[in-house]
Amino acid sequence: MDRNRFRRWKAPKTIGAHRRAVLIFLIFLFGGSSLFSWEVPKKETLNLSLWKKIGVVEHKEPGKKNTLKPKENIPKRGELFFDFEGDTNEPSLTESGFLFPSKSISVTSSSYLEDKNTHFFGRKSAYFSGRRNQIHLSVSGNPYFGTHPDPFSISIPLRMGEQGTGSVILDRTVYVKGKKYGISLELNEGRPTLYVNNLLQKTESRTISFVLESSSKLKRHTWEVISIYFDTLNHRYVLYQNGIETAEYENKASDTIGFGFPENDSTPLILGKSFYGNLDGFHIHKGEPEVSYTKFESVRYDDDTKIGFMEGSIAISPILETKYSNSSLQQIQWKIDKPQDTMLELYFRGSNQKFNETSSLDWTRIRSLTMDLPKQKFKYYQWKIWFRPDPLGKTVPNLQSLSFDYTEQSPPDVPTLFRLDPNPTKLPNNAVCFLWNSNHEKEVQNGGGYIIHFGLVPNRMVGSVFVKKEKGDKLSKIDGNEENSGFRNKRFCIDEDTLVSNIYIPEGQLETDEFRSISDQVDISRKEKRGHLFQPGLTYYFRISAYNRYLNEWDSKDQRSPLSAPISFSFPKEVSHLQ
């Protein structure tokens, strides 16, 4: 042997060339079947704008990505609510754009400065600088400011400036025949004080006045909420500061007959009459004020049941879909801001079967972003996030982005070199044998198999063979591992007995887990039907497909390869008595 012959062959000079040489050799060796894993990695980043939000808002800031966070604790009812998100000419638009439908309260004039650096609700508040900035409200005809009002409340979140310790925050007073009537909420050395002038009605057309003065001073440059409750039925009037009662006046004398403003009084209600500081969330509504008036939802406790309540808010993604079934989660990434004592929980649900928003499909809480992820395989999936503020309702968590990695289970490749066996062993009449290259996907080799389809024309298959008979008449999958078969020569023969076995499958034969991938294809009613047997004198066209172990007729039909190109075989026929 001339050893120099082998020395003349040189290895490729580059790694890339070496890889190409190896790949060409392997393609030649294995006939072009796939050499790689069929679990295809994918990465998905969710669009937060498309999420369904329950108690959650999409927060937008110039130059920053949108975030999801719980809504501020905006009252759900009322005659009036100002969060100053709208124009200064019409400050009654709420954060959500909802306008409380008060036909009896209207803005007649409005002047204030927008302050985007501090706010109690939304993204900005109103700054008042003395008498130059005021809001005049016409309340004529409003029942709360009439002669016989039902119990109602006024709440004012405010942030007192350096000069605000002696201010008039709210005022509606009128002089009738030299006598002062109305209400005025003022700050006396920083203490909230409500003056009620001649509104409590006595017998013989008499009226009296009273004062509610808080014992607590407001802090400068800190948001605090002043609430006033006018319990006109029980003649009880309460001043609250941050949900805590700081002053009360009650008059249940027998000669006390009512509470009300002068008849036909057209005096405006003035907000920020001579105030230095910020206002936000001015609110007038029926009934008692919220005792825990916080920026966000706060914890509640029922003294009777001894149970705490804090519902939180929810954001739910649309139902999304992967290209192929049997996908699986690999890793989750999210960018969040989670202040102390807040909670942010992530949930996932998925299925190969399509589901809708009201589906009873269980949610799984994500305990770790990298470990112990949900094991279910899916084609359709959905995310849910639960937000909960801190117990005092001051801060909330927010979600800035959510992305995740998953693998898609691609279907197998078409089996290669599907062909007739040129040297079949002795077979009965109307039988045919096939050869093909083995698929390299592990999901085909371990738990999958092959289906041979046949028809009378190349593009219309009228029957299929997917099980074979083993010893003891037991059925098994077609794997091509017959006698004289190999990796490049998978082999299977079809005769009349094979066709009959695939037509008449006894009930219960394919119910074990081993046959899960093909059992759902069996129509039990076939036992009552006549199947198609090969007929002499006809040409049949054959095609082959591979399926992996995830194939399921109901939710994973995509886990089967396309059909191969057709090959043909003509069954001979003996013709006698020719004319």
PDB file of N, CA and C in Angstrom, residues 327-382:
ATOM      1  N   SER A 327     -44.720  23.256  23.460  1.00  0.00           N
ATOM      2  CA  SER A 327     -43.651  24.160  23.882  1.00  0.00           C
ATOM      3  C   SER A 327     -43.491  24.065  25.394  1.00  0.00           C
ATOM      4  N   SER A 328     -42.332  24.478  25.894  1.00  0.00           N
ATOM      5  CA  SER A 328     -42.088  24.419  27.340  1.00  0.00           C
ATOM      6  C   SER A 328     -41.266  25.624  27.776  1.00  0.00           C
ATOM      7  N   LEU A 329     -41.586  26.158  28.954  1.00  0.00           N
ATOM      8  CA  LEU A 329     -40.876  27.312  29.508  1.00  0.00           C
ATOM      9  C   LEU A 329     -39.466  26.909  29.944  1.00  0.00           C
ATOM     10  N   GLN A 330     -38.514  27.799  29.696  1.00  0.00           N
ATOM     11  CA  GLN A 330     -37.135  27.544  30.105  1.00  0.00           C
ATOM     12  C   GLN A 330     -36.626  28.562  31.123  1.00  0.00           C
ATOM     13  N   GLN A 331     -37.017  29.816  30.945  1.00  0.00           N
ATOM     14  CA  GLN A 331     -36.513  30.869  31.822  1.00  0.00           C
ATOM     15  C   GLN A 331     -37.391  32.097  31.671  1.00  0.00           C
ATOM     16  N   ILE A 332     -37.515  32.883  32.743  1.00  0.00           N
ATOM     17  CA  ILE A 332     -38.326  34.098  32.735  1.00  0.00           C
ATOM     18  C   ILE A 332     -37.455  35.270  33.188  1.00  0.00           C
ATOM     19  N   GLN A 333     -37.605  36.389  32.532  1.00  0.00           N
ATOM     20  CA  GLN A 333     -36.919  37.611  32.967  1.00  0.00           C
ATOM     21  C   GLN A 333     -37.954  38.722  33.076  1.00  0.00           C
ATOM     22  N   TRP A 334     -37.873  39.496  34.128  1.00  0.00           N
ATOM     23  CA  TRP A 334     -38.714  40.684  34.216  1.00  0.00           C
ATOM     24  C   TRP A 334     -37.961  41.789  34.926  1.00  0.00           C
ATOM     25  N   LYS A 335     -38.361  43.005  34.619  1.00  0.00           N
ATOM     26  CA  LYS A 335     -37.776  44.178  35.263  1.00  0.00           C
ATOM     27  C   LYS A 335     -38.869  44.829  36.079  1.00  0.00           C
ATOM     28  N   ILE A 336     -38.675  44.876  37.374  1.00  0.00           N
ATOM     29  CA  ILE A 336     -39.713  45.374  38.267  1.00  0.00           C
ATOM     30  C   ILE A 336     -39.127  46.350  39.279  1.00  0.00           C
ATOM     31  N   ASP A 337     -40.000  47.121  39.871  1.00  0.00           N
ATOM     32  CA  ASP A 337     -39.655  47.953  41.022  1.00  0.00           C
ATOM     33  C   ASP A 337     -40.596  47.527  42.142  1.00  0.00           C
ATOM     34  N   LYS A 338     -40.050  46.997  43.213  1.00  0.00           N
ATOM     35  CA  LYS A 338     -40.859  46.427  44.283  1.00  0.00           C
ATOM     36  C   LYS A 338     -40.430  47.028  45.621  1.00  0.00           C
ATOM     37  N   PRO A 339     -41.062  48.157  45.992  1.00  0.00           N
ATOM     38  CA  PRO A 339     -40.712  48.779  47.280  1.00  0.00           C
ATOM     39  C   PRO A 339     -41.003  47.850  48.460  1.00  0.00           C
ATOM     40  N   GLN A 340     -40.446  48.201  49.602  1.00  0.00           N
ATOM     41  CA  GLN A 340     -40.592  47.370  50.795  1.00  0.00           C
ATOM     42  C   GLN A 340     -42.066  47.187  51.172  1.00  0.00           C
ATOM     43  N   ASP A 341     -42.402  45.962  51.537  1.00  0.00           N
ATOM     44  CA  ASP A 341     -43.739  45.568  52.013  1.00  0.00           C
ATOM     45  C   ASP A 341     -44.806  45.575  50.921  1.00  0.00           C
ATOM     46  N   THR A 342     -44.410  45.759  49.661  1.00  0.00           N
ATOM     47  CA  THR A 342     -45.353  45.580  48.551  1.00  0.00           C
ATOM     48  C   THR A 342     -45.230  44.147  48.046  1.00  0.00           C
ATOM     49  N   MET A 343     -46.173  43.718  47.240  1.00  0.00           N
ATOM     50  CA  MET A 343     -46.142  42.367  46.694  1.00  0.00           C
ATOM     51  C   MET A 343     -46.381  42.403  45.191  1.00  0.00           C
ATOM     52  N   LEU A 344     -45.690  41.511  44.485  1.00  0.00           N
ATOM     53  CA  LEU A 344     -45.834  41.377  43.049  1.00  0.00           C
ATOM     54  C   LEU A 344     -45.687  39.896  42.717  1.00  0.00           C
ATOM     55  N   GLU A 345     -46.771  39.275  42.247  1.00  0.00           N
ATOM     56  CA  GLU A 345     -46.761  37.837  41.978  1.00  0.00           C
ATOM     57  C   GLU A 345     -47.054  37.594  40.504  1.00  0.00           C
ATOM     58  N   LEU A 346     -46.363  36.601  39.935  1.00  0.00           N
ATOM     59  CA  LEU A 346     -46.499  36.258  38.523  1.00  0.00           C
ATOM     60  C   LEU A 346     -47.120  34.863  38.401  1.00  0.00           C
ATOM     61  N   TYR A 347     -48.105  34.742  37.505  1.00  0.00           N
ATOM     62  CA  TYR A 347     -48.800  33.473  37.288  1.00  0.00           C
ATOM     63  C   TYR A 347     -48.778  33.132  35.801  1.00  0.00           C
ATOM     64  N   PHE A 348     -48.865  31.828  35.515  1.00  0.00           N
ATOM     65  CA  PHE A 348     -48.827  31.341  34.136  1.00  0.00           C
ATOM     66  C   PHE A 348     -49.813  30.187  33.975  1.00  0.00           C
ATOM     67  N   ARG A 349     -50.427  30.108  32.812  1.00  0.00           N
ATOM     68  CA  ARG A 349     -51.202  28.931  32.461  1.00  0.00           C
ATOM     69  C   ARG A 349     -51.053  28.667  30.974  1.00  0.00           C
ATOM     70  N   GLY A 350     -51.033  27.397  30.610  1.00  0.00           N
ATOM     71  CA  GLY A 350     -50.842  27.038  29.214  1.00  0.00           C
ATOM     72  C   GLY A 350     -51.429  25.673  28.920  1.00  0.00           C
ATOM     73  N   SER A 351     -51.735  25.445  27.660  1.00  0.00           N
ATOM     74  CA  SER A 351     -52.326  24.179  27.244  1.00  0.00           C
ATOM     75  C   SER A 351     -52.121  24.013  25.740  1.00  0.00           C
ATOM     76  N   ASN A 352     -52.063  22.762  25.302  1.00  0.00           N
ATOM     77  CA  ASN A 352     -52.055  22.502  23.864  1.00  0.00           C
ATOM     78  C   ASN A 352     -53.429  22.741  23.252  1.00  0.00           C
ATOM     79  N   GLN A 353     -54.456  22.663  24.083  1.00  0.00           N
ATOM     80  CA  GLN A 353     -55.812  22.909  23.597  1.00  0.00           C
ATOM     81  C   GLN A 353     -56.145  24.392  23.740  1.00  0.00           C
ATOM     82  N   LYS A 354     -56.865  24.915  22.774  1.00  0.00           N
ATOM     83  CA  LYS A 354     -57.227  26.327  22.805  1.00  0.00           C
ATOM     84  C   LYS A 354     -58.197  26.594  23.953  1.00  0.00           C
ATOM     85  N   PHE A 355     -58.002  27.715  24.650  1.00  0.00           N
ATOM     86  CA  PHE A 355     -58.900  28.094  25.737  1.00  0.00           C
ATOM     87  C   PHE A 355     -59.215  29.574  25.621  1.00  0.00           C
ATOM     88  N   ASN A 356     -60.188  30.032  26.426  1.00  0.00           N
ATOM     89  CA  ASN A 356     -60.570  31.442  26.374  1.00  0.00           C
ATOM     90  C   ASN A 356     -60.387  32.086  27.743  1.00  0.00           C
ATOM     91  N   GLU A 357     -60.750  33.371  27.825  1.00  0.00           N
ATOM     92  CA  GLU A 357     -60.513  34.145  29.047  1.00  0.00           C
ATOM     93  C   GLU A 357     -61.233  33.553  30.257  1.00  0.00           C
ATOM     94  N   THR A 358     -62.422  32.975  30.032  1.00  0.00           N
ATOM     95  CA  THR A 358     -63.221  32.464  31.145  1.00  0.00           C
ATOM     96  C   THR A 358     -62.947  30.992  31.425  1.00  0.00           C
ATOM     97  N   SER A 359     -61.914  30.444  30.823  1.00  0.00           N
ATOM     98  CA  SER A 359     -61.597  29.025  30.999  1.00  0.00           C
ATOM     99  C   SER A 359     -61.268  28.725  32.458  1.00  0.00           C
ATOM    100  N   SER A 360     -61.575  27.512  32.872  1.00  0.00           N
ATOM    101  CA  SER A 360     -61.273  27.067  34.234  1.00  0.00           C
ATOM    102  C   SER A 360     -59.856  26.519  34.350  1.00  0.00           C
ATOM    103  N   LEU A 361     -59.073  26.656  33.296  1.00  0.00           N
ATOM    104  CA  LEU A 361     -57.688  26.186  33.318  1.00  0.00           C
ATOM    105  C   LEU A 361     -56.938  26.852  34.469  1.00  0.00           C
ATOM    106  N   ASP A 362     -56.256  26.044  35.278  1.00  0.00           N
ATOM    107  CA  ASP A 362     -55.608  26.533  36.500  1.00  0.00           C
ATOM    108  C   ASP A 362     -54.416  27.435  36.183  1.00  0.00           C
ATOM    109  N   TRP A 363     -54.218  28.414  37.061  1.00  0.00           N
ATOM    110  CA  TRP A 363     -53.027  29.265  37.029  1.00  0.00           C
ATOM    111  C   TRP A 363     -51.968  28.658  37.943  1.00  0.00           C
ATOM    112  N   THR A 364     -50.720  28.768  37.545  1.00  0.00           N
ATOM    113  CA  THR A 364     -49.595  28.305  38.358  1.00  0.00           C
ATOM    114  C   THR A 364     -48.763  29.505  38.774  1.00  0.00           C
ATOM    115  N   ARG A 365     -48.534  29.642  40.074  1.00  0.00           N
ATOM    116  CA  ARG A 365     -47.702  30.764  40.545  1.00  0.00           C
ATOM    117  C   ARG A 365     -46.235  30.468  40.271  1.00  0.00           C
ATOM    118  N   ILE A 366     -45.537  31.451  39.720  1.00  0.00           N
ATOM    119  CA  ILE A 366     -44.117  31.303  39.412  1.00  0.00           C
ATOM    120  C   ILE A 366     -43.324  31.606  40.691  1.00  0.00           C
ATOM    121  N   ARG A 367     -42.724  30.583  41.245  1.00  0.00           N
ATOM    122  CA  ARG A 367     -41.962  30.754  42.492  1.00  0.00           C
ATOM    123  C   ARG A 367     -40.518  31.166  42.218  1.00  0.00           C
ATOM    124  N   SER A 368     -39.993  30.739  41.087  1.00  0.00           N
ATOM    125  CA  SER A 368     -38.629  31.082  40.702  1.00  0.00           C
ATOM    126  C   SER A 368     -38.629  31.384  39.211  1.00  0.00           C
ATOM    127  N   LEU A 369     -37.799  32.330  38.784  1.00  0.00           N
ATOM    128  CA  LEU A 369     -37.748  32.697  37.376  1.00  0.00           C
ATOM    129  C   LEU A 369     -36.900  31.733  36.557  1.00  0.00           C
ATOM    130  N   THR A 370     -36.144  30.863  37.230  1.00  0.00           N
ATOM    131  CA  THR A 370     -35.251  29.950  36.514  1.00  0.00           C
ATOM    132  C   THR A 370     -35.451  28.489  36.887  1.00  0.00           C
ATOM    133  N   MET A 371     -36.036  28.217  38.049  1.00  0.00           N
ATOM    134  CA  MET A 371     -36.173  26.833  38.512  1.00  0.00           C
ATOM    135  C   MET A 371     -37.635  26.528  38.826  1.00  0.00           C
ATOM    136  N   ASP A 372     -37.972  25.238  38.762  1.00  0.00           N
ATOM    137  CA  ASP A 372     -39.321  24.766  39.095  1.00  0.00           C
ATOM    138  C   ASP A 372     -40.396  25.516  38.309  1.00  0.00           C
ATOM    139  N   LEU A 373     -40.128  25.754  37.037  1.00  0.00           N
ATOM    140  CA  LEU A 373     -41.124  26.405  36.194  1.00  0.00           C
ATOM    141  C   LEU A 373     -42.247  25.428  35.868  1.00  0.00           C
ATOM    142  N   PRO A 374     -43.426  25.929  35.483  1.00  0.00           N
ATOM    143  CA  PRO A 374     -44.530  25.031  35.143  1.00  0.00           C
ATOM    144  C   PRO A 374     -44.099  23.993  34.107  1.00  0.00           C
ATOM    145  N   LYS A 375     -44.507  22.749  34.339  1.00  0.00           N
ATOM    146  CA  LYS A 375     -44.072  21.647  33.488  1.00  0.00           C
ATOM    147  C   LYS A 375     -44.988  21.405  32.299  1.00  0.00           C
ATOM    148  N   GLN A 376     -46.180  21.985  32.303  1.00  0.00           N
ATOM    149  CA  GLN A 376     -47.124  21.646  31.243  1.00  0.00           C
ATOM    150  C   GLN A 376     -46.620  22.098  29.875  1.00  0.00           C
ATOM    151  N   LYS A 377     -46.891  21.250  28.869  1.00  0.00           N
ATOM    152  CA  LYS A 377     -46.588  21.593  27.484  1.00  0.00           C
ATOM    153  C   LYS A 377     -47.722  22.464  26.945  1.00  0.00           C
ATOM    154  N   PHE A 378     -47.392  23.389  26.052  1.00  0.00           N
ATOM    155  CA  PHE A 378     -48.428  24.325  25.629  1.00  0.00           C
ATOM    156  C   PHE A 378     -48.215  24.794  24.196  1.00  0.00           C
ATOM    157  N   LYS A 379     -49.307  25.185  23.596  1.00  0.00           N
ATOM    158  CA  LYS A 379     -49.327  25.946  22.347  1.00  0.00           C
ATOM    159  C   LYS A 379     -49.999  27.295  22.592  1.00  0.00           C
ATOM    160  N   TYR A 380     -50.987  27.293  23.506  1.00  0.00           N
ATOM    161  CA  TYR A 380     -51.689  28.510  23.910  1.00  0.00           C
ATOM    162  C   TYR A 380     -51.328  28.802  25.361  1.00  0.00           C
ATOM    163  N   TYR A 381     -51.069  30.065  25.677  1.00  0.00           N
ATOM    164  CA  TYR A 381     -50.626  30.379  27.034  1.00  0.00           C
ATOM    165  C   TYR A 381     -51.017  31.806  27.407  1.00  0.00           C
ATOM    166  N   GLN A 382     -50.940  32.099  28.693  1.00  0.00           N
ATOM    167  CA  GLN A 382     -51.366  33.406  29.212  1.00  0.00           C
ATOM    168  C   GLN A 382     -50.628  33.696  30.505  1.00  0.00           C
TER     169      GLN A 382
END
